[in-house]
Coordinates of C-alpha atoms in Angstrom, one line a residue:
X1272 CA 38.0 -1.4 -6.5
X1273 CA 35.9 -1.4 -4.0
X1274 CA 36.7 -2.7 -0.7
X1275 CA 35.0 -4.7 2.4
X1276 CA 35.3 -5.0 5.5
X1277 CA 34.8 -8.7 6.8
X1278 CA 34.6 -10.6 10.4
X1279 CA 36.7 -13.5 9.7
X1280 CA 36.6 -16.3 12.1
X1281 CA 39.4 -17.1 13.8
X1282 CA 41.4 -20.3 15.1
X1283 CA 41.2 -19.1 18.8
X1284 CA 37.1 -18.6 18.3
X1285 CA 37.1 -14.8 18.3
X1286 CA 36.2 -12.7 15.7
X1287 CA 38.1 -10.4 14.6
X1288 CA 37.0 -6.3 14.7
X1289 CA 36.6 -4.8 11.5
X1290 CA 39.4 -1.6 10.5
X1291 CA 38.1 1.5 11.9
X1292 CA 38.7 4.3 9.2
X1293 CA 40.1 7.3 10.7
X1294 CA 38.9 11.0 9.7
X1295 CA 41.9 12.3 8.1
X1296 CA 43.6 15.3 9.2
X1297 CA 44.1 18.2 6.9
X1298 CA 47.9 17.3 4.5
X1299 CA 49.5 17.4 2.0
X1300 CA 48.4 13.7 0.3
X1301 CA 50.5 10.9 -0.2
X1302 CA 54.1 11.6 1.1
X1303 CA 52.3 11.8 5.3
X1304 CA 53.9 14.7 5.9
X1305 CA 52.0 16.7 7.9
X1306 CA 50.0 20.4 6.1
X1307 CA 52.2 23.0 6.7
X1308 CA 49.8 26.2 7.0
X1309 CA 50.6 29.4 5.1
X1310 CA 50.2 32.4 7.0
X1311 CA 47.5 34.2 4.8
X1312 CA 45.4 31.4 5.9
X1313 CA 43.7 30.5 10.1
X1314 CA 45.2 27.2 11.7
X1315 CA 43.6 24.7 10.9
X1316 CA 45.4 21.8 11.9
X1317 CA 43.2 20.8 14.6
X1318 CA 40.6 20.4 12.2
X1319 CA 39.3 16.9 10.9
X1320 CA 38.3 16.9 7.3
X1321 CA 36.7 13.7 6.1
X1322 CA 37.8 13.2 2.6
X1323 CA 35.4 10.8 0.4
X1324 CA 37.0 7.4 -0.1
X1325 CA 35.7 7.8 -4.0
X1326 CA 37.2 11.6 -4.7
X1327 CA 35.3 12.3 -7.9
X1328 CA 32.1 11.7 -6.8
X1329 CA 33.2 15.0 -4.2
X1330 CA 32.7 16.8 -7.5
X1331 CA 29.8 16.2 -8.2
X1332 CA 27.7 19.0 -6.1
X1333 CA 30.5 21.8 -6.8
X1334 CA 30.2 21.1 -10.0
X1335 CA 26.4 21.6 -10.3
X1336 CA 26.7 24.5 -7.5
X1337 CA 29.5 25.9 -9.8
X1338 CA 26.8 26.2 -13.1
X1339 CA 23.6 26.8 -11.2
X1340 CA 25.0 29.8 -9.2
X1341 CA 26.3 30.9 -12.5
X1342 CA 23.1 30.9 -14.4
X1343 CA 21.4 32.5 -11.7
X1344 CA 23.8 35.3 -11.4
X1345 CA 23.8 36.2 -15.3
X1346 CA 19.7 36.1 -15.0
X1347 CA 19.8 38.3 -12.1
X1348 CA 22.4 41.0 -13.4
X1349 CA 19.9 41.0 -16.7
X1350 CA 17.2 41.5 -14.4
X1351 CA 18.8 44.3 -12.7
X1352 CA 19.7 46.6 -15.5
X1353 CA 16.3 46.3 -16.9
X1354 CA 15.2 47.8 -13.8
X1355 CA 18.0 50.3 -14.0
X1356 CA 17.1 51.3 -17.1
X1357 CA 13.5 51.4 -16.1
X1358 CA 13.8 53.5 -12.8
X1359 CA 16.6 55.8 -14.5
X1360 CA 14.1 58.8 -15.7
X1361 CA 12.6 58.6 -12.2
X1362 CA 15.9 59.2 -10.6
X1363 CA 17.2 62.2 -13.4
X1364 CA 13.4 64.0 -11.9
X1365 CA 14.2 63.2 -8.1
X1366 CA 18.2 64.5 -8.7
X1367 CA 16.3 67.8 -10.4
X1368 CA 14.1 67.8 -7.3
X1369 CA 16.7 67.5 -4.6
X1370 CA 19.5 70.0 -6.1
X1371 CA 16.3 72.2 -5.8
X1372 CA 15.8 71.7 -2.6
X1373 CA 19.3 72.2 -1.5
X1374 CA 19.5 75.0 -3.6
X1375 CA 16.8 76.7 -1.6
X1376 CA 17.6 75.2 2.0
X1377 CA 20.4 76.5 4.7
X1378 CA 23.9 75.3 3.9
X1379 CA 25.5 74.5 7.2
X1380 CA 29.0 74.3 7.2
X1381 CA 31.5 71.0 8.2
X1382 CA 28.3 69.2 7.5
X1383 CA 29.9 65.7 8.2
X1384 CA 26.6 63.9 5.6
X1385 CA 27.7 66.6 2.9
X1386 CA 31.3 65.7 3.1
X1387 CA 30.6 62.2 2.9
X1388 CA 28.0 62.5 -0.1
X1389 CA 30.9 64.8 -1.7
X1390 CA 33.5 61.8 -1.3
X1391 CA 30.9 59.7 -2.6
X1392 CA 29.4 61.3 -6.0
X1393 CA 33.7 62.4 -6.8
X1394 CA 34.1 58.6 -7.0
X1395 CA 33.9 56.0 -10.4
X1396 CA 31.2 54.0 -10.9
X1397 CA 33.4 51.2 -10.4
X1398 CA 35.3 52.5 -7.4
X1399 CA 31.1 53.0 -6.3
X1400 CA 30.4 49.8 -7.1
X1401 CA 33.5 47.7 -5.0
X1402 CA 33.4 49.5 -2.4
X1403 CA 30.2 47.3 -1.4
X1404 CA 32.3 43.9 -1.7
X1405 CA 35.3 46.0 -0.1
X1406 CA 33.1 46.0 2.8
X1407 CA 31.9 42.4 3.1
X1408 CA 35.2 41.6 2.8
X1409 CA 36.4 44.3 6.2
X1410 CA 33.2 42.6 7.7
X1411 CA 33.6 38.4 7.4
X1412 CA 37.5 40.0 8.6
X1413 CA 36.1 41.6 11.8
X1414 CA 34.5 38.0 12.6
X1415 CA 37.2 36.1 12.1
X1416 CA 38.8 37.9 15.3
X1417 CA 35.8 36.4 17.1
X1418 CA 37.2 33.3 19.0
X1419 CA 33.5 31.9 19.4
X1420 CA 33.0 32.4 15.5
X1421 CA 36.3 30.2 15.0
X1422 CA 34.8 26.6 14.4
X1423 CA 31.8 28.7 12.3
X1424 CA 33.9 30.3 9.8
X1425 CA 36.6 27.3 8.9
X1426 CA 33.5 25.6 8.5
X1427 CA 31.9 27.7 6.1
X1428 CA 33.9 30.6 5.0
X1429 CA 37.5 28.1 4.0
X1430 CA 36.2 26.3 1.0
X1431 CA 38.6 22.1 0.9
X1432 CA 36.7 19.1 -1.2
X1433 CA 37.3 17.4 2.4
X1434 CA 35.1 19.4 4.6
X1435 CA 31.6 18.2 5.0
X1436 CA 30.1 21.2 3.4
X1437 CA 31.5 22.2 0.1
X1438 CA 28.9 24.4 -1.8
X1439 CA 28.3 27.2 0.3
X1440 CA 32.0 27.8 1.4
X1441 CA 33.0 28.1 -2.5
X1442 CA 30.9 31.3 -2.5
X1443 CA 31.6 32.5 0.7
X1444 CA 35.4 31.7 0.7
X1445 CA 36.1 34.4 -1.6
X1446 CA 34.7 37.7 0.4
X1447 CA 36.8 35.6 3.6
X1448 CA 40.6 36.9 4.4
X1449 CA 42.4 35.6 7.5
X1450 CA 45.4 37.8 7.5
X1451 CA 45.1 41.4 7.0
X1452 CA 48.2 42.1 4.3
X1453 CA 46.2 39.7 1.7
X1454 CA 42.8 40.8 2.5
X1455 CA 44.6 44.7 1.8
X1456 CA 46.5 43.9 -1.2
X1457 CA 43.5 42.2 -2.7
X1458 CA 41.2 44.7 -2.0
X1459 CA 44.2 47.4 -3.6
X1460 CA 44.1 45.3 -6.9
X1461 CA 40.3 45.2 -6.5
X1462 CA 39.8 48.9 -6.0
X1463 CA 42.5 50.0 -8.8
X1464 CA 40.9 47.9 -12.0
X1465 CA 37.3 48.7 -10.6
X1466 CA 37.3 51.6 -12.7
X1467 CA 38.4 49.7 -16.1
X1468 CA 36.3 46.5 -15.5
X1469 CA 32.8 48.1 -15.0
X1470 CA 34.1 50.5 -17.9
X1471 CA 34.5 47.8 -20.3
X1472 CA 31.5 45.7 -18.6
X1473 CA 29.1 47.9 -17.0
X1474 CA 28.2 47.5 -13.3
X1475 CA 25.3 44.8 -13.4
X1476 CA 27.2 42.4 -15.8
X1477 CA 30.4 43.1 -13.4
X1478 CA 28.8 41.8 -10.2
X1479 CA 27.6 38.5 -12.3
X1480 CA 31.5 37.7 -13.4
X1481 CA 32.9 38.7 -9.9
X1482 CA 30.5 36.5 -7.9
X1483 CA 30.4 33.6 -10.6
X1484 CA 34.8 33.7 -10.7
X1485 CA 34.7 33.3 -7.4
X1486 CA 32.9 30.2 -7.7
X1487 CA 34.5 29.1 -10.6
X1488 CA 37.9 29.5 -9.4
X1489 CA 37.4 27.9 -6.0
X1490 CA 36.1 24.6 -8.4
X1491 CA 39.0 24.9 -9.9
X1492 CA 40.7 24.6 -6.8
X1493 CA 38.9 21.6 -5.8
X1494 CA 39.8 19.6 -8.9
X1495 CA 43.2 20.5 -8.8
X1496 CA 43.0 18.9 -4.5
X1497 CA 41.3 15.8 -5.3
X1498 CA 43.3 15.0 -8.3
X1499 CA 46.8 15.6 -6.4
X1500 CA 45.6 14.6 -3.1
X1501 CA 46.8 17.7 -1.9
X1502 CA 43.3 18.5 0.5
X1503 CA 43.9 22.1 2.6
X1504 CA 41.7 24.9 4.0
X1505 CA 41.8 27.6 0.8
X1506 CA 40.5 31.2 1.2
X1507 CA 40.0 35.1 -0.3
X1508 CA 39.0 36.5 -2.9
X1509 CA 42.3 35.7 -5.2
X1510 CA 40.8 33.8 -7.8
X1511 CA 37.6 36.5 -8.2
X1512 CA 40.1 39.4 -8.7
X1513 CA 42.6 37.5 -11.3
X1514 CA 39.7 37.3 -13.1
X1515 CA 39.3 40.7 -13.0
X1516 CA 43.0 41.3 -14.0
X1517 CA 42.4 38.5 -16.5
X1518 CA 39.7 40.4 -18.1
X1519 CA 41.5 43.4 -18.4
X1520 CA 44.5 42.9 -19.3
X1521 CA 42.9 40.9 -22.4
X1522 CA 40.8 43.7 -23.0
X1523 CA 43.6 46.1 -22.8
X1524 CA 46.9 44.4 -23.4
X1525 CA 49.2 47.8 -24.2
X1526 CA 48.2 49.5 -21.1
X1527 CA 50.5 50.6 -18.7
X1528 CA 50.9 49.0 -15.6
X1529 CA 53.3 49.2 -12.4
X1530 CA 54.0 47.6 -9.3
X1531 CA 52.6 49.8 -6.1
X1532 CA 56.2 49.5 -4.8
X1533 CA 58.5 50.5 -7.6
X1534 CA 56.2 52.5 -9.9
X1535 CA 59.1 53.9 -12.2
X1536 CA 59.2 49.9 -13.5
X1537 CA 56.3 49.7 -15.9
X1538 CA 55.3 46.7 -18.2
X1539 CA 52.1 46.0 -20.5
X1540 CA 49.1 44.3 -19.4
X1541 CA 49.6 41.2 -21.7
X1542 CA 53.2 40.9 -20.6
X1543 CA 51.7 40.7 -17.1
X1544 CA 49.2 38.4 -17.9
X1545 CA 51.9 36.2 -19.3
X1546 CA 54.3 35.9 -16.5
X1547 CA 51.4 35.9 -13.6
X1548 CA 49.6 32.9 -15.7
X1549 CA 53.6 31.2 -15.8
X1550 CA 53.9 31.4 -12.3
X1551 CA 50.4 29.6 -11.2
X1552 CA 50.8 26.8 -13.4
X1553 CA 54.4 26.5 -12.2
X1554 CA 53.2 26.7 -8.8
X1555 CA 50.1 24.2 -9.1
X1556 CA 52.1 21.9 -11.0
X1557 CA 55.5 22.0 -8.4
X1558 CA 52.9 22.1 -5.7
X1559 CA 53.2 25.3 -4.6
X1560 CA 51.3 26.0 -0.4
X1561 CA 51.9 29.6 0.0
X1562 CA 49.1 30.5 -2.4
X1563 CA 45.8 28.2 -4.3
X1564 CA 47.9 28.7 -7.5
X1565 CA 44.9 26.7 -9.2
X1566 CA 42.0 29.1 -8.0
X1567 CA 44.6 31.9 -9.5
X1568 CA 44.7 30.2 -12.7
X1569 CA 40.9 29.2 -12.9
X1570 CA 39.8 32.8 -12.5
X1571 CA 42.7 34.1 -14.8
X1572 CA 41.6 31.6 -17.6
X1573 CA 37.6 32.5 -17.0
X1574 CA 38.5 36.3 -17.4
X1575 CA 39.6 35.6 -21.1
X1576 CA 37.9 33.1 -21.8
X1577 CA 34.9 35.6 -20.9
X1578 CA 36.4 38.9 -22.8
X1579 CA 36.9 36.3 -25.6
X1580 CA 34.2 34.6 -26.1
X1581 CA 32.1 34.8 -22.5
X1582 CA 30.1 37.5 -23.3
X1583 CA 29.0 37.0 -26.8
X1584 CA 27.5 33.8 -25.2
X1585 CA 26.7 34.6 -22.0
X1586 CA 25.2 38.5 -21.8
X1587 CA 24.1 39.3 -25.4
X1588 CA 21.7 36.3 -25.8
X1589 CA 20.3 38.3 -22.4
X1590 CA 17.1 39.0 -24.6
X1591 CA 15.0 36.1 -24.1
X1592 CA 15.3 36.6 -20.3
X1593 CA 14.6 40.3 -19.9
X1594 CA 11.3 39.7 -22.4
X1595 CA 9.7 37.2 -20.2
X1596 CA 10.9 39.7 -16.9
X1597 CA 9.4 42.1 -19.3
X1598 CA 6.0 40.6 -19.6
X1599 CA 5.5 39.9 -16.4
X1600 CA 6.4 43.4 -14.5
X1601 CA 4.3 44.7 -18.0
X1602 CA 0.9 42.3 -17.6
X1603 CA 1.2 41.5 -13.7
X1604 CA -1.6 38.8 -12.6
X1605 CA -4.7 39.5 -13.9
X1606 CA -7.4 41.0 -12.6
X1607 CA -11.2 39.9 -13.4
X1608 CA -13.0 37.1 -11.8
X1609 CA -12.5 34.6 -14.8
X1610 CA -15.4 32.8 -16.6
X1611 CA -18.7 31.7 -15.3

């Protein structure tokens, strides 16, 4: 029902001013209690949010952004893979030339650059792939330490459907951590599963899945917050990492996993995934606030869906796009003066 504000003529001859709609600070919804901040998110008690009087409408732009960004991510990954395959032969000959130059060039003992190259070459493809992601997360974590950037960071690097900026934080918050422990735990899990997920998907497809998972998990968080009225900021790579974890556990359900501090206790990847989904489902229903359980659950379900169906539906149907790109790269702009 639409609410209208009328100017009502009073008996005394004065008009009654319409009630002013106050901006809403982050809270837990209908309970009216103050928003209890998790230790993993920045201090935003003084941040003013503006939830829409029509909450469902706030999901329209994020929905289109999610669909559009996911399509662009997979399209870009397909083109990236094409370019990588095309340049592989040239890279092979460049590598032979570099090895020959190293053999005739006098070697310096204790060369720092040589040690870095040796360390880099000893990494797996997956570890090299996620190194850039980890570096981006560390960089954003350092930005949180700059006092003059606090308002900007809250605006663009935390996701909240009650915020005025809805779309860009869906991606940027995936690289944002306020707590050192939060970032370290997420990056450790990403590093641990990097080799397995890149072996399963390949470098290009993994990057498309990871970035899309960050946006999709944030959209699921938006939907849950709008449905329950529990508005509040969220940040972190947990949603995207849950996609990685769920994809590996779905593909290799019999693999053995262990907790870092309790390596003597092992369990199957399939059982670990079931336990995580059960915990996040309970947390979302019961309104636990320490983690964004809706984002975790959305990321996990996307990882399961992609390994089961998405790879066949999306990645294996990339050929038409690659053909168009190949024709553009091969033919290029036509030369000549045209018709006379």
